[in-house]
Amino acid sequence: FNPQIQSSNVIYTDRFSTIYFANSEGSYIEQERPFLSARFTAIAREGDNVQMASESVGSTKGFGVMERISKGRIQA
């Protein structure tokens, strides 16, 4: 907790797409792909000095990216 943080906001989105592959030889593949994104914003104030910081992350590799966020292991 930091008393200088005046407000914060988190936006989380997830969705799944189904991709279909087929060829003239009769092969057929159906693939489900996840997409996850999150945006974090904080506004801090110290006297007249007000600053905002935000960070966004997105992944098509599953929910593991959100687990790493919760553990503070996201790298730029």
mmJSON file of the N, C-alpha and C atoms, coordinates in Angstrom:
{"data_MODEL":{"atom_site":{
"group_PDB":["ATOM","ATOM","ATOM","ATOM","ATOM","ATOM","ATOM","ATOM","ATOM","ATOM","ATOM","ATOM","ATOM","ATOM","ATOM","ATOM","ATOM","ATOM","ATOM","ATOM","ATOM","ATOM","ATOM","ATOM","ATOM","ATOM","ATOM","ATOM","ATOM","ATOM","ATOM","ATOM","ATOM","ATOM","ATOM","ATOM","ATOM","ATOM","ATOM","ATOM","ATOM","ATOM","ATOM","ATOM","ATOM","ATOM","ATOM","ATOM","ATOM","ATOM","ATOM","ATOM","ATOM","ATOM","ATOM","ATOM","ATOM","ATOM","ATOM","ATOM","ATOM","ATOM","ATOM","ATOM","ATOM","ATOM","ATOM","ATOM","ATOM","ATOM","ATOM","ATOM","ATOM","ATOM","ATOM","ATOM","ATOM","ATOM","ATOM","ATOM","ATOM","ATOM","ATOM","ATOM","ATOM","ATOM","ATOM","ATOM","ATOM","ATOM","ATOM","ATOM","ATOM","ATOM","ATOM","ATOM","ATOM","ATOM","ATOM","ATOM","ATOM","ATOM","ATOM","ATOM","ATOM","ATOM","ATOM","ATOM","ATOM","ATOM","ATOM","ATOM","ATOM","ATOM","ATOM","ATOM","ATOM","ATOM","ATOM","ATOM","ATOM","ATOM","ATOM","ATOM","ATOM","ATOM","ATOM","ATOM","ATOM","ATOM","ATOM","ATOM","ATOM","ATOM","ATOM","ATOM","ATOM","ATOM","ATOM","ATOM","ATOM","ATOM","ATOM","ATOM","ATOM","ATOM","ATOM","ATOM","ATOM","ATOM","ATOM","ATOM","ATOM","ATOM","ATOM","ATOM","ATOM","ATOM","ATOM","ATOM","ATOM","ATOM","ATOM","ATOM","ATOM","ATOM","ATOM","ATOM","ATOM","ATOM","ATOM","ATOM","ATOM","ATOM","ATOM","ATOM","ATOM","ATOM","ATOM","ATOM","ATOM","ATOM","ATOM","ATOM","ATOM","ATOM","ATOM","ATOM","ATOM","ATOM","ATOM","ATOM","ATOM","ATOM","ATOM","ATOM","ATOM","ATOM","ATOM","ATOM","ATOM","ATOM","ATOM","ATOM","ATOM","ATOM","ATOM","ATOM","ATOM","ATOM","ATOM","ATOM","ATOM","ATOM","ATOM","ATOM","ATOM","ATOM","ATOM","ATOM","ATOM","ATOM","ATOM","ATOM","ATOM","ATOM","ATOM","ATOM"],
"id":[1,2,3,4,5,6,7,8,9,10,11,12,13,14,15,16,17,18,19,20,21,22,23,24,25,26,27,28,29,30,31,32,33,34,35,36,37,38,39,40,41,42,43,44,45,46,47,48,49,50,51,52,53,54,55,56,57,58,59,60,61,62,63,64,65,66,67,68,69,70,71,72,73,74,75,76,77,78,79,80,81,82,83,84,85,86,87,88,89,90,91,92,93,94,95,96,97,98,99,100,101,102,103,104,105,106,107,108,109,110,111,112,113,114,115,116,117,118,119,120,121,122,123,124,125,126,127,128,129,130,131,132,133,134,135,136,137,138,139,140,141,142,143,144,145,146,147,148,149,150,151,152,153,154,155,156,157,158,159,160,161,162,163,164,165,166,167,168,169,170,171,172,173,174,175,176,177,178,179,180,181,182,183,184,185,186,187,188,189,190,191,192,193,194,195,196,197,198,199,200,201,202,203,204,205,206,207,208,209,210,211,212,213,214,215,216,217,218,219,220,221,222,223,224,225,226,227,228],
"type_symbol":["N","C","C","N","C","C","N","C","C","N","C","C","N","C","C","N","C","C","N","C","C","N","C","C","N","C","C","N","C","C","N","C","C","N","C","C","N","C","C","N","C","C","N","C","C","N","C","C","N","C","C","N","C","C","N","C","C","N","C","C","N","C","C","N","C","C","N","C","C","N","C","C","N","C","C","N","C","C","N","C","C","N","C","C","N","C","C","N","C","C","N","C","C","N","C","C","N","C","C","N","C","C","N","C","C","N","C","C","N","C","C","N","C","C","N","C","C","N","C","C","N","C","C","N","C","C","N","C","C","N","C","C","N","C","C","N","C","C","N","C","C","N","C","C","N","C","C","N","C","C","N","C","C","N","C","C","N","C","C","N","C","C","N","C","C","N","C","C","N","C","C","N","C","C","N","C","C","N","C","C","N","C","C","N","C","C","N","C","C","N","C","C","N","C","C","N","C","C","N","C","C","N","C","C","N","C","C","N","C","C","N","C","C","N","C","C","N","C","C","N","C","C","N","C","C","N","C","C"],
"label_atom_id":["N","CA","C","N","CA","C","N","CA","C","N","CA","C","N","CA","C","N","CA","C","N","CA","C","N","CA","C","N","CA","C","N","CA","C","N","CA","C","N","CA","C","N","CA","C","N","CA","C","N","CA","C","N","CA","C","N","CA","C","N","CA","C","N","CA","C","N","CA","C","N","CA","C","N","CA","C","N","CA","C","N","CA","C","N","CA","C","N","CA","C","N","CA","C","N","CA","C","N","CA","C","N","CA","C","N","CA","C","N","CA","C","N","CA","C","N","CA","C","N","CA","C","N","CA","C","N","CA","C","N","CA","C","N","CA","C","N","CA","C","N","CA","C","N","CA","C","N","CA","C","N","CA","C","N","CA","C","N","CA","C","N","CA","C","N","CA","C","N","CA","C","N","CA","C","N","CA","C","N","CA","C","N","CA","C","N","CA","C","N","CA","C","N","CA","C","N","CA","C","N","CA","C","N","CA","C","N","CA","C","N","CA","C","N","CA","C","N","CA","C","N","CA","C","N","CA","C","N","CA","C","N","CA","C","N","CA","C","N","CA","C","N","CA","C","N","CA","C","N","CA","C","N","CA","C","N","CA","C","N","CA","C","N","CA","C"],
"label_alt_id":[null,null,null,null,null,null,null,null,null,null,null,null,null,null,null,null,null,null,null,null,null,null,null,null,null,null,null,null,null,null,null,null,null,null,null,null,null,null,null,null,null,null,null,null,null,null,null,null,null,null,null,null,null,null,null,null,null,null,null,null,null,null,null,null,null,null,null,null,null,null,null,null,null,null,null,null,null,null,null,null,null,null,null,null,null,null,null,null,null,null,null,null,null,null,null,null,null,null,null,null,null,null,null,null,null,null,null,null,null,null,null,null,null,null,null,null,null,null,null,null,null,null,null,null,null,null,null,null,null,null,null,null,null,null,null,null,null,null,null,null,null,null,null,null,null,null,null,null,null,null,null,null,null,null,null,null,null,null,null,null,null,null,null,null,null,null,null,null,null,null,null,null,null,null,null,null,null,null,null,null,null,null,null,null,null,null,null,null,null,null,null,null,null,null,null,null,null,null,null,null,null,null,null,null,null,null,null,null,null,null,null,null,null,null,null,null,null,null,null,null,null,null,null,null,null,null,null,null],
"label_comp_id":["PHE","PHE","PHE","ASN","ASN","ASN","PRO","PRO","PRO","GLN","GLN","GLN","ILE","ILE","ILE","GLN","GLN","GLN","SER","SER","SER","SER","SER","SER","ASN","ASN","ASN","VAL","VAL","VAL","ILE","ILE","ILE","TYR","TYR","TYR","THR","THR","THR","ASP","ASP","ASP","ARG","ARG","ARG","PHE","PHE","PHE","SER","SER","SER","THR","THR","THR","ILE","ILE","ILE","TYR","TYR","TYR","PHE","PHE","PHE","ALA","ALA","ALA","ASN","ASN","ASN","SER","SER","SER","GLU","GLU","GLU","GLY","GLY","GLY","SER","SER","SER","TYR","TYR","TYR","ILE","ILE","ILE","GLU","GLU","GLU","GLN","GLN","GLN","GLU","GLU","GLU","ARG","ARG","ARG","PRO","PRO","PRO","PHE","PHE","PHE","LEU","LEU","LEU","SER","SER","SER","ALA","ALA","ALA","ARG","ARG","ARG","PHE","PHE","PHE","THR","THR","THR","ALA","ALA","ALA","ILE","ILE","ILE","ALA","ALA","ALA","ARG","ARG","ARG","GLU","GLU","GLU","GLY","GLY","GLY","ASP","ASP","ASP","ASN","ASN","ASN","VAL","VAL","VAL","GLN","GLN","GLN","MET","MET","MET","ALA","ALA","ALA","SER","SER","SER","GLU","GLU","GLU","SER","SER","SER","VAL","VAL","VAL","GLY","GLY","GLY","SER","SER","SER","THR","THR","THR","LYS","LYS","LYS","GLY","GLY","GLY","PHE","PHE","PHE","GLY","GLY","GLY","VAL","VAL","VAL","MET","MET","MET","GLU","GLU","GLU","ARG","ARG","ARG","ILE","ILE","ILE","SER","SER","SER","LYS","LYS","LYS","GLY","GLY","GLY","ARG","ARG","ARG","ILE","ILE","ILE","GLN","GLN","GLN","ALA","ALA","ALA"],
"label_asym_id":["A","A","A","A","A","A","A","A","A","A","A","A","A","A","A","A","A","A","A","A","A","A","A","A","A","A","A","A","A","A","A","A","A","A","A","A","A","A","A","A","A","A","A","A","A","A","A","A","A","A","A","A","A","A","A","A","A","A","A","A","A","A","A","A","A","A","A","A","A","A","A","A","A","A","A","A","A","A","A","A","A","A","A","A","A","A","A","A","A","A","A","A","A","A","A","A","A","A","A","A","A","A","A","A","A","A","A","A","A","A","A","A","A","A","A","A","A","A","A","A","A","A","A","A","A","A","A","A","A","A","A","A","A","A","A","A","A","A","A","A","A","A","A","A","A","A","A","A","A","A","A","A","A","A","A","A","A","A","A","A","A","A","A","A","A","A","A","A","A","A","A","A","A","A","A","A","A","A","A","A","A","A","A","A","A","A","A","A","A","A","A","A","A","A","A","A","A","A","A","A","A","A","A","A","A","A","A","A","A","A","A","A","A","A","A","A","A","A","A","A","A","A","A","A","A","A","A","A"],
"label_entity_id":["1","1","1","1","1","1","1","1","1","1","1","1","1","1","1","1","1","1","1","1","1","1","1","1","1","1","1","1","1","1","1","1","1","1","1","1","1","1","1","1","1","1","1","1","1","1","1","1","1","1","1","1","1","1","1","1","1","1","1","1","1","1","1","1","1","1","1","1","1","1","1","1","1","1","1","1","1","1","1","1","1","1","1","1","1","1","1","1","1","1","1","1","1","1","1","1","1","1","1","1","1","1","1","1","1","1","1","1","1","1","1","1","1","1","1","1","1","1","1","1","1","1","1","1","1","1","1","1","1","1","1","1","1","1","1","1","1","1","1","1","1","1","1","1","1","1","1","1","1","1","1","1","1","1","1","1","1","1","1","1","1","1","1","1","1","1","1","1","1","1","1","1","1","1","1","1","1","1","1","1","1","1","1","1","1","1","1","1","1","1","1","1","1","1","1","1","1","1","1","1","1","1","1","1","1","1","1","1","1","1","1","1","1","1","1","1","1","1","1","1","1","1","1","1","1","1","1","1"],
"label_seq_id":[1,1,1,2,2,2,3,3,3,4,4,4,5,5,5,6,6,6,7,7,7,8,8,8,9,9,9,10,10,10,11,11,11,12,12,12,13,13,13,14,14,14,15,15,15,16,16,16,17,17,17,18,18,18,19,19,19,20,20,20,21,21,21,22,22,22,23,23,23,24,24,24,25,25,25,26,26,26,27,27,27,28,28,28,29,29,29,30,30,30,31,31,31,32,32,32,33,33,33,34,34,34,35,35,35,36,36,36,37,37,37,38,38,38,39,39,39,40,40,40,41,41,41,42,42,42,43,43,43,44,44,44,45,45,45,46,46,46,47,47,47,48,48,48,49,49,49,50,50,50,51,51,51,52,52,52,53,53,53,54,54,54,55,55,55,56,56,56,57,57,57,58,58,58,59,59,59,60,60,60,61,61,61,62,62,62,63,63,63,64,64,64,65,65,65,66,66,66,67,67,67,68,68,68,69,69,69,70,70,70,71,71,71,72,72,72,73,73,73,74,74,74,75,75,75,76,76,76],
"pdbx_PDB_ins_code":[null,null,null,null,null,null,null,null,null,null,null,null,null,null,null,null,null,null,null,null,null,null,null,null,null,null,null,null,null,null,null,null,null,null,null,null,null,null,null,null,null,null,null,null,null,null,null,null,null,null,null,null,null,null,null,null,null,null,null,null,null,null,null,null,null,null,null,null,null,null,null,null,null,null,null,null,null,null,null,null,null,null,null,null,null,null,null,null,null,null,null,null,null,null,null,null,null,null,null,null,null,null,null,null,null,null,null,null,null,null,null,null,null,null,null,null,null,null,null,null,null,null,null,null,null,null,null,null,null,null,null,null,null,null,null,null,null,null,null,null,null,null,null,null,null,null,null,null,null,null,null,null,null,null,null,null,null,null,null,null,null,null,null,null,null,null,null,null,null,null,null,null,null,null,null,null,null,null,null,null,null,null,null,null,null,null,null,null,null,null,null,null,null,null,null,null,null,null,null,null,null,null,null,null,null,null,null,null,null,null,null,null,null,null,null,null,null,null,null,null,null,null,null,null,null,null,null,null],
"Cartn_x":[0.836,0.0,0.877,0.511,1.22,0.17,0.186,-0.843,-0.794,0.304,0.384,-0.441,-0.764,-1.593,-3.018,-3.478,-4.811,-5.875,-5.51,-6.462,-5.704,-6.386,-5.808,-6.93,-6.536,-7.52,-6.893,-7.675,-7.239,-8.323,-7.921,-8.845,-8.318,-9.168,-8.789,-9.73,-9.171,-9.966,-9.453,-10.371,-9.96,-10.983,-10.498,-11.382,-10.703,-11.5,-10.994,-11.435,-10.557,-10.867,-10.678,-11.503,-11.333,-10.847,-9.715,-9.1,-9.255,-9.653,-9.851,-8.848,-8.23,-7.316,-7.835,-7.91,-8.329,-7.576,-7.342,-6.704,-7.451,-7.049,-7.74,-7.474,-6.532,-6.249,-7.102,-7.953,-8.854,-8.391,-7.252,-6.802,-7.618,-7.952,-8.761,-8.253,-7.958,-7.494,-8.333,-8.769,-9.503,-8.666,-8.359,-7.466,-8.111,-8.173,-8.703,-7.523,-7.589,-6.502,-7.031,-6.382,-6.788,-6.092,-6.702,-6.044,-6.405,-5.395,-5.59,-4.869,-5.47,-4.782,-5.185,-4.28,-4.543,-3.818,-4.455,-3.85,-3.996,-2.898,-2.845,-2.466,-3.201,-2.926,-2.983,-2.056,-2.05,-1.764,-2.434,-2.202,-1.767,-0.622,-0.067,0.053,-0.049,0.069,0.955,1.865,2.665,2.661,1.841,1.663,1.046,1.707,1.222,1.735,2.577,3.153,2.227,1.605,0.714,1.323,1.436,2.005,1.132,1.127,0.381,1.345,1.146,1.935,0.982,1.303,0.473,1.35,0.839,1.532,0.479,0.795,-0.115,0.619,-0.125,0.439,-0.636,-0.215,-1.136,-0.428,-1.199,-0.595,-1.579,-1.048,-1.837,-1.378,-0.674,-0.099,-0.803,-1.958,-2.708,-2.63,-3.195,-3.349,-2.058,-0.995,0.269,0.794,0.552,1.023,0.351,-0.914,-1.603,-1.093,-0.723,-0.127,1.207,2.005,3.29,3.08,2.029,1.731,1.456,0.637,0.274,1.483,2.518,3.737,4.814,4.496,5.437,6.599,6.367,7.476,7.358,6.644,6.551,7.796,8.414,9.596,9.243,9.875,9.621,10.191],
"Cartn_y":[-1.186,0.0,1.245,2.21,3.483,4.589,5.444,6.483,7.52,7.574,8.522,8.066,6.794,6.293,6.796,7.619,8.209,7.328,6.663,5.764,4.723,3.638,2.58,1.932,1.296,0.693,-0.529,-1.587,-2.791,-3.162,-3.402,-3.882,-5.23,-6.247,-7.601,-8.065,-8.686,-9.207,-10.588,-11.496,-12.767,-13.193,-13.905,-14.429,-15.619,-16.399,-17.561,-17.477,-17.871,-17.954,-19.401,-19.84,-21.167,-20.996,-21.606,-21.533,-22.907,-22.894,-24.133,-24.201,-25.354,-25.61,-26.834,-26.734,-27.876,-27.816,-28.988,-28.998,-29.949,-29.95,-30.745,-32.245,-32.617,-34.033,-34.622,-33.801,-34.292,-34.054,-33.435,-33.124,-31.959,-32.056,-31.025,-30.857,-29.642,-29.338,-28.194,-28.36,-27.305,-26.934,-25.655,-25.213,-24.056,-24.182,-23.098,-22.293,-20.978,-20.097,-19.077,-18.998,-17.984,-16.654,-15.578,-14.276,-13.618,-13.176,-12.525,-11.19,-10.205,-8.924,-8.281,-7.484,-6.743,-5.408,-4.401,-3.069,-2.592,-2.117,-1.648,-0.172,0.632,2.067,2.525,3.389,3.98,5.471,6.25,7.695,8.018,8.701,9.052,10.565,11.04,12.474,12.688,13.649,14.131,15.647,16.286,17.735,18.088,18.972,19.366,18.447,17.509,16.591,15.381,15.281,14.162,13.386,12.083,11.249,10.02,9.58,8.387,7.383,6.129,5.051,3.955,3.331,2.213,1.153,-0.039,-1.189,-2.079,-2.596,-3.503,-4.78,-5.862,-7.144,-7.922,-8.672,-9.516,-10.799,-11.856,-13.135,-14.016,-14.807,-15.842,-17.223,-17.26,-18.52,-19.065,-18.547,-19.103,-18.258,-18.812,-18.073,-17.949,-18.616,-18.539,-17.125,-16.282,-14.895,-14.161,-14.436,-13.786,-14.309,-15.574,-16.113,-15.435,-15.187,-14.502,-13.059,-12.411,-11.043,-11.042,-11.983,-12.006,-12.281,-12.882,-13.149,-12.106,-11.086,-10.004,-10.392,-11.318,-11.803,-11.425,-10.393,-9.961,-9.159,-9.459,-8.738,-7.879,-6.728,-5.826,-6.389],
"Cartn_z":[0.0,0.0,0.0,-0.839,-0.894,-0.857,0.168,0.278,-0.841,-1.6,-2.712,-3.916,-3.994,-5.096,-4.885,-5.803,-5.71,-6.357,-7.44,-8.096,-8.907,-9.163,-9.991,-10.792,-11.884,-12.773,-13.434,-13.561,-14.269,-15.262,-16.495,-17.524,-18.0,-17.912,-18.32,-19.42,-20.45,-21.558,-21.922,-22.175,-22.766,-23.81,-24.795,-25.836,-26.498,-27.171,-27.89,-29.336,-30.219,-31.646,-32.07,-32.986,-33.558,-34.987,-35.276,-36.6,-37.26,-38.519,-39.266,-40.413,-40.556,-41.661,-42.414,-43.718,-44.539,-45.86,-46.426,-47.74,-48.675,-49.908,-50.927,-50.788,-49.919,-49.695,-48.572,-47.989,-46.95,-45.526,-45.344,-43.984,-43.436,-42.152,-41.511,-40.086,-39.716,-38.362,-37.824,-36.601,-35.897,-34.676,-34.54,-33.473,-32.719,-31.394,-30.568,-30.026,-30.205,-29.768,-28.768,-27.613,-26.637,-26.923,-26.509,-26.492,-25.176,-24.434,-23.147,-23.158,-22.535,-22.39,-21.073,-20.545,-19.315,-19.394,-18.846,-18.766,-17.325,-16.765,-15.386,-15.395,-14.664,-14.608,-13.152,-12.776,-11.437,-11.561,-10.73,-10.66,-9.237,-9.134,-7.829,-7.718,-6.482,-6.219,-4.995,-5.168,-4.047,-4.145,-3.348,-3.452,-4.791,-5.545,-6.874,-7.984,-7.642,-8.627,-8.802,-9.957,-10.274,-11.435,-11.256,-12.311,-12.535,-13.792,-14.16,-14.782,-14.454,-15.058,-15.493,-16.62,-17.068,-17.71,-17.705,-18.286,-18.924,-20.091,-20.793,-21.145,-21.18,-21.581,-22.329,-23.322,-24.075,-24.467,-24.654,-24.994,-25.745,-26.641,-27.308,-26.84,-25.731,-25.247,-24.012,-23.663,-22.547,-21.291,-20.214,-18.968,-18.165,-18.572,-17.844,-17.713,-18.713,-18.637,-17.481,-17.217,-16.107,-14.768,-14.71,-13.49,-13.205,-14.241,-14.044,-13.599,-14.098,-13.653,-12.159,-11.699,-10.284,-9.395,-9.951,-9.186,-9.452,-10.255,-10.514,-11.401,-12.342,-13.157,-14.625,-14.948,-16.342,-16.677,-17.802,-18.246,-19.439,-19.533,-20.657,-21.932],
"occupancy":[1.0,1.0,1.0,1.0,1.0,1.0,1.0,1.0,1.0,1.0,1.0,1.0,1.0,1.0,1.0,1.0,1.0,1.0,1.0,1.0,1.0,1.0,1.0,1.0,1.0,1.0,1.0,1.0,1.0,1.0,1.0,1.0,1.0,1.0,1.0,1.0,1.0,1.0,1.0,1.0,1.0,1.0,1.0,1.0,1.0,1.0,1.0,1.0,1.0,1.0,1.0,1.0,1.0,1.0,1.0,1.0,1.0,1.0,1.0,1.0,1.0,1.0,1.0,1.0,1.0,1.0,1.0,1.0,1.0,1.0,1.0,1.0,1.0,1.0,1.0,1.0,1.0,1.0,1.0,1.0,1.0,1.0,1.0,1.0,1.0,1.0,1.0,1.0,1.0,1.0,1.0,1.0,1.0,1.0,1.0,1.0,1.0,1.0,1.0,1.0,1.0,1.0,1.0,1.0,1.0,1.0,1.0,1.0,1.0,1.0,1.0,1.0,1.0,1.0,1.0,1.0,1.0,1.0,1.0,1.0,1.0,1.0,1.0,1.0,1.0,1.0,1.0,1.0,1.0,1.0,1.0,1.0,1.0,1.0,1.0,1.0,1.0,1.0,1.0,1.0,1.0,1.0,1.0,1.0,1.0,1.0,1.0,1.0,1.0,1.0,1.0,1.0,1.0,1.0,1.0,1.0,1.0,1.0,1.0,1.0,1.0,1.0,1.0,1.0,1.0,1.0,1.0,1.0,1.0,1.0,1.0,1.0,1.0,1.0,1.0,1.0,1.0,1.0,1.0,1.0,1.0,1.0,1.0,1.0,1.0,1.0,1.0,1.0,1.0,1.0,1.0,1.0,1.0,1.0,1.0,1.0,1.0,1.0,1.0,1.0,1.0,1.0,1.0,1.0,1.0,1.0,1.0,1.0,1.0,1.0,1.0,1.0,1.0,1.0,1.0,1.0,1.0,1.0,1.0,1.0,1.0,1.0,1.0,1.0,1.0,1.0,1.0,1.0],
"B_iso_or_equiv":[0.0,0.0,0.0,0.0,0.0,0.0,0.0,0.0,0.0,0.0,0.0,0.0,0.0,0.0,0.0,0.0,0.0,0.0,0.0,0.0,0.0,0.0,0.0,0.0,0.0,0.0,0.0,0.0,0.0,0.0,0.0,0.0,0.0,0.0,0.0,0.0,0.0,0.0,0.0,0.0,0.0,0.0,0.0,0.0,0.0,0.0,0.0,0.0,0.0,0.0,0.0,0.0,0.0,0.0,0.0,0.0,0.0,0.0,0.0,0.0,0.0,0.0,0.0,0.0,0.0,0.0,0.0,0.0,0.0,0.0,0.0,0.0,0.0,0.0,0.0,0.0,0.0,0.0,0.0,0.0,0.0,0.0,0.0,0.0,0.0,0.0,0.0,0.0,0.0,0.0,0.0,0.0,0.0,0.0,0.0,0.0,0.0,0.0,0.0,0.0,0.0,0.0,0.0,0.0,0.0,0.0,0.0,0.0,0.0,0.0,0.0,0.0,0.0,0.0,0.0,0.0,0.0,0.0,0.0,0.0,0.0,0.0,0.0,0.0,0.0,0.0,0.0,0.0,0.0,0.0,0.0,0.0,0.0,0.0,0.0,0.0,0.0,0.0,0.0,0.0,0.0,0.0,0.0,0.0,0.0,0.0,0.0,0.0,0.0,0.0,0.0,0.0,0.0,0.0,0.0,0.0,0.0,0.0,0.0,0.0,0.0,0.0,0.0,0.0,0.0,0.0,0.0,0.0,0.0,0.0,0.0,0.0,0.0,0.0,0.0,0.0,0.0,0.0,0.0,0.0,0.0,0.0,0.0,0.0,0.0,0.0,0.0,0.0,0.0,0.0,0.0,0.0,0.0,0.0,0.0,0.0,0.0,0.0,0.0,0.0,0.0,0.0,0.0,0.0,0.0,0.0,0.0,0.0,0.0,0.0,0.0,0.0,0.0,0.0,0.0,0.0,0.0,0.0,0.0,0.0,0.0,0.0,0.0,0.0,0.0,0.0,0.0,0.0],
"pdbx_formal_charge":[null,null,null,null,null,null,null,null,null,null,null,null,null,null,null,null,null,null,null,null,null,null,null,null,null,null,null,null,null,null,null,null,null,null,null,null,null,null,null,null,null,null,null,null,null,null,null,null,null,null,null,null,null,null,null,null,null,null,null,null,null,null,null,null,null,null,null,null,null,null,null,null,null,null,null,null,null,null,null,null,null,null,null,null,null,null,null,null,null,null,null,null,null,null,null,null,null,null,null,null,null,null,null,null,null,null,null,null,null,null,null,null,null,null,null,null,null,null,null,null,null,null,null,null,null,null,null,null,null,null,null,null,null,null,null,null,null,null,null,null,null,null,null,null,null,null,null,null,null,null,null,null,null,null,null,null,null,null,null,null,null,null,null,null,null,null,null,null,null,null,null,null,null,null,null,null,null,null,null,null,null,null,null,null,null,null,null,null,null,null,null,null,null,null,null,null,null,null,null,null,null,null,null,null,null,null,null,null,null,null,null,null,null,null,null,null,null,null,null,null,null,null,null,null,null,null,null,null],
"auth_seq_id":[1,1,1,2,2,2,3,3,3,4,4,4,5,5,5,6,6,6,7,7,7,8,8,8,9,9,9,10,10,10,11,11,11,12,12,12,13,13,13,14,14,14,15,15,15,16,16,16,17,17,17,18,18,18,19,19,19,20,20,20,21,21,21,22,22,22,23,23,23,24,24,24,25,25,25,26,26,26,27,27,27,28,28,28,29,29,29,30,30,30,31,31,31,32,32,32,33,33,33,34,34,34,35,35,35,36,36,36,37,37,37,38,38,38,39,39,39,40,40,40,41,41,41,42,42,42,43,43,43,44,44,44,45,45,45,46,46,46,47,47,47,48,48,48,49,49,49,50,50,50,51,51,51,52,52,52,53,53,53,54,54,54,55,55,55,56,56,56,57,57,57,58,58,58,59,59,59,60,60,60,61,61,61,62,62,62,63,63,63,64,64,64,65,65,65,66,66,66,67,67,67,68,68,68,69,69,69,70,70,70,71,71,71,72,72,72,73,73,73,74,74,74,75,75,75,76,76,76],
"auth_comp_id":["PHE","PHE","PHE","ASN","ASN","ASN","PRO","PRO","PRO","GLN","GLN","GLN","ILE","ILE","ILE","GLN","GLN","GLN","SER","SER","SER","SER","SER","SER","ASN","ASN","ASN","VAL","VAL","VAL","ILE","ILE","ILE","TYR","TYR","TYR","THR","THR","THR","ASP","ASP","ASP","ARG","ARG","ARG","PHE","PHE","PHE","SER","SER","SER","THR","THR","THR","ILE","ILE","ILE","TYR","TYR","TYR","PHE","PHE","PHE","ALA","ALA","ALA","ASN","ASN","ASN","SER","SER","SER","GLU","GLU","GLU","GLY","GLY","GLY","SER","SER","SER","TYR","TYR","TYR","ILE","ILE","ILE","GLU","GLU","GLU","GLN","GLN","GLN","GLU","GLU","GLU","ARG","ARG","ARG","PRO","PRO","PRO","PHE","PHE","PHE","LEU","LEU","LEU","SER","SER","SER","ALA","ALA","ALA","ARG","ARG","ARG","PHE","PHE","PHE","THR","THR","THR","ALA","ALA","ALA","ILE","ILE","ILE","ALA","ALA","ALA","ARG","ARG","ARG","GLU","GLU","GLU","GLY","GLY","GLY","ASP","ASP","ASP","ASN","ASN","ASN","VAL","VAL","VAL","GLN","GLN","GLN","MET","MET","MET","ALA","ALA","ALA","SER","SER","SER","GLU","GLU","GLU","SER","SER","SER","VAL","VAL","VAL","GLY","GLY","GLY","SER","SER","SER","THR","THR","THR","LYS","LYS","LYS","GLY","GLY","GLY","PHE","PHE","PHE","GLY","GLY","GLY","VAL","VAL","VAL","MET","MET","MET","GLU","GLU","GLU","ARG","ARG","ARG","ILE","ILE","ILE","SER","SER","SER","LYS","LYS","LYS","GLY","GLY","GLY","ARG","ARG","ARG","ILE","ILE","ILE","GLN","GLN","GLN","ALA","ALA","ALA"],
"auth_asym_id":["A","A","A","A","A","A","A","A","A","A","A","A","A","A","A","A","A","A","A","A","A","A","A","A","A","A","A","A","A","A","A","A","A","A","A","A","A","A","A","A","A","A","A","A","A","A","A","A","A","A","A","A","A","A","A","A","A","A","A","A","A","A","A","A","A","A","A","A","A","A","A","A","A","A","A","A","A","A","A","A","A","A","A","A","A","A","A","A","A","A","A","A","A","A","A","A","A","A","A","A","A","A","A","A","A","A","A","A","A","A","A","A","A","A","A","A","A","A","A","A","A","A","A","A","A","A","A","A","A","A","A","A","A","A","A","A","A","A","A","A","A","A","A","A","A","A","A","A","A","A","A","A","A","A","A","A","A","A","A","A","A","A","A","A","A","A","A","A","A","A","A","A","A","A","A","A","A","A","A","A","A","A","A","A","A","A","A","A","A","A","A","A","A","A","A","A","A","A","A","A","A","A","A","A","A","A","A","A","A","A","A","A","A","A","A","A","A","A","A","A","A","A","A","A","A","A","A","A"],
"auth_atom_id":["N","CA","C","N","CA","C","N","CA","C","N","CA","C","N","CA","C","N","CA","C","N","CA","C","N","CA","C","N","CA","C","N","CA","C","N","CA","C","N","CA","C","N","CA","C","N","CA","C","N","CA","C","N","CA","C","N","CA","C","N","CA","C","N","CA","C","N","CA","C","N","CA","C","N","CA","C","N","CA","C","N","CA","C","N","CA","C","N","CA","C","N","CA","C","N","CA","C","N","CA","C","N","CA","C","N","CA","C","N","CA","C","N","CA","C","N","CA","C","N","CA","C","N","CA","C","N","CA","C","N","CA","C","N","CA","C","N","CA","C","N","CA","C","N","CA","C","N","CA","C","N","CA","C","N","CA","C","N","CA","C","N","CA","C","N","CA","C","N","CA","C","N","CA","C","N","CA","C","N","CA","C","N","CA","C","N","CA","C","N","CA","C","N","CA","C","N","CA","C","N","CA","C","N","CA","C","N","CA","C","N","CA","C","N","CA","C","N","CA","C","N","CA","C","N","CA","C","N","CA","C","N","CA","C","N","CA","C","N","CA","C","N","CA","C","N","CA","C","N","CA","C","N","CA","C","N","CA","C","N","CA","C","N","CA","C"],
"pdbx_PDB_model_num":[1,1,1,1,1,1,1,1,1,1,1,1,1,1,1,1,1,1,1,1,1,1,1,1,1,1,1,1,1,1,1,1,1,1,1,1,1,1,1,1,1,1,1,1,1,1,1,1,1,1,1,1,1,1,1,1,1,1,1,1,1,1,1,1,1,1,1,1,1,1,1,1,1,1,1,1,1,1,1,1,1,1,1,1,1,1,1,1,1,1,1,1,1,1,1,1,1,1,1,1,1,1,1,1,1,1,1,1,1,1,1,1,1,1,1,1,1,1,1,1,1,1,1,1,1,1,1,1,1,1,1,1,1,1,1,1,1,1,1,1,1,1,1,1,1,1,1,1,1,1,1,1,1,1,1,1,1,1,1,1,1,1,1,1,1,1,1,1,1,1,1,1,1,1,1,1,1,1,1,1,1,1,1,1,1,1,1,1,1,1,1,1,1,1,1,1,1,1,1,1,1,1,1,1,1,1,1,1,1,1,1,1,1,1,1,1,1,1,1,1,1,1,1,1,1,1,1,1]
}}}
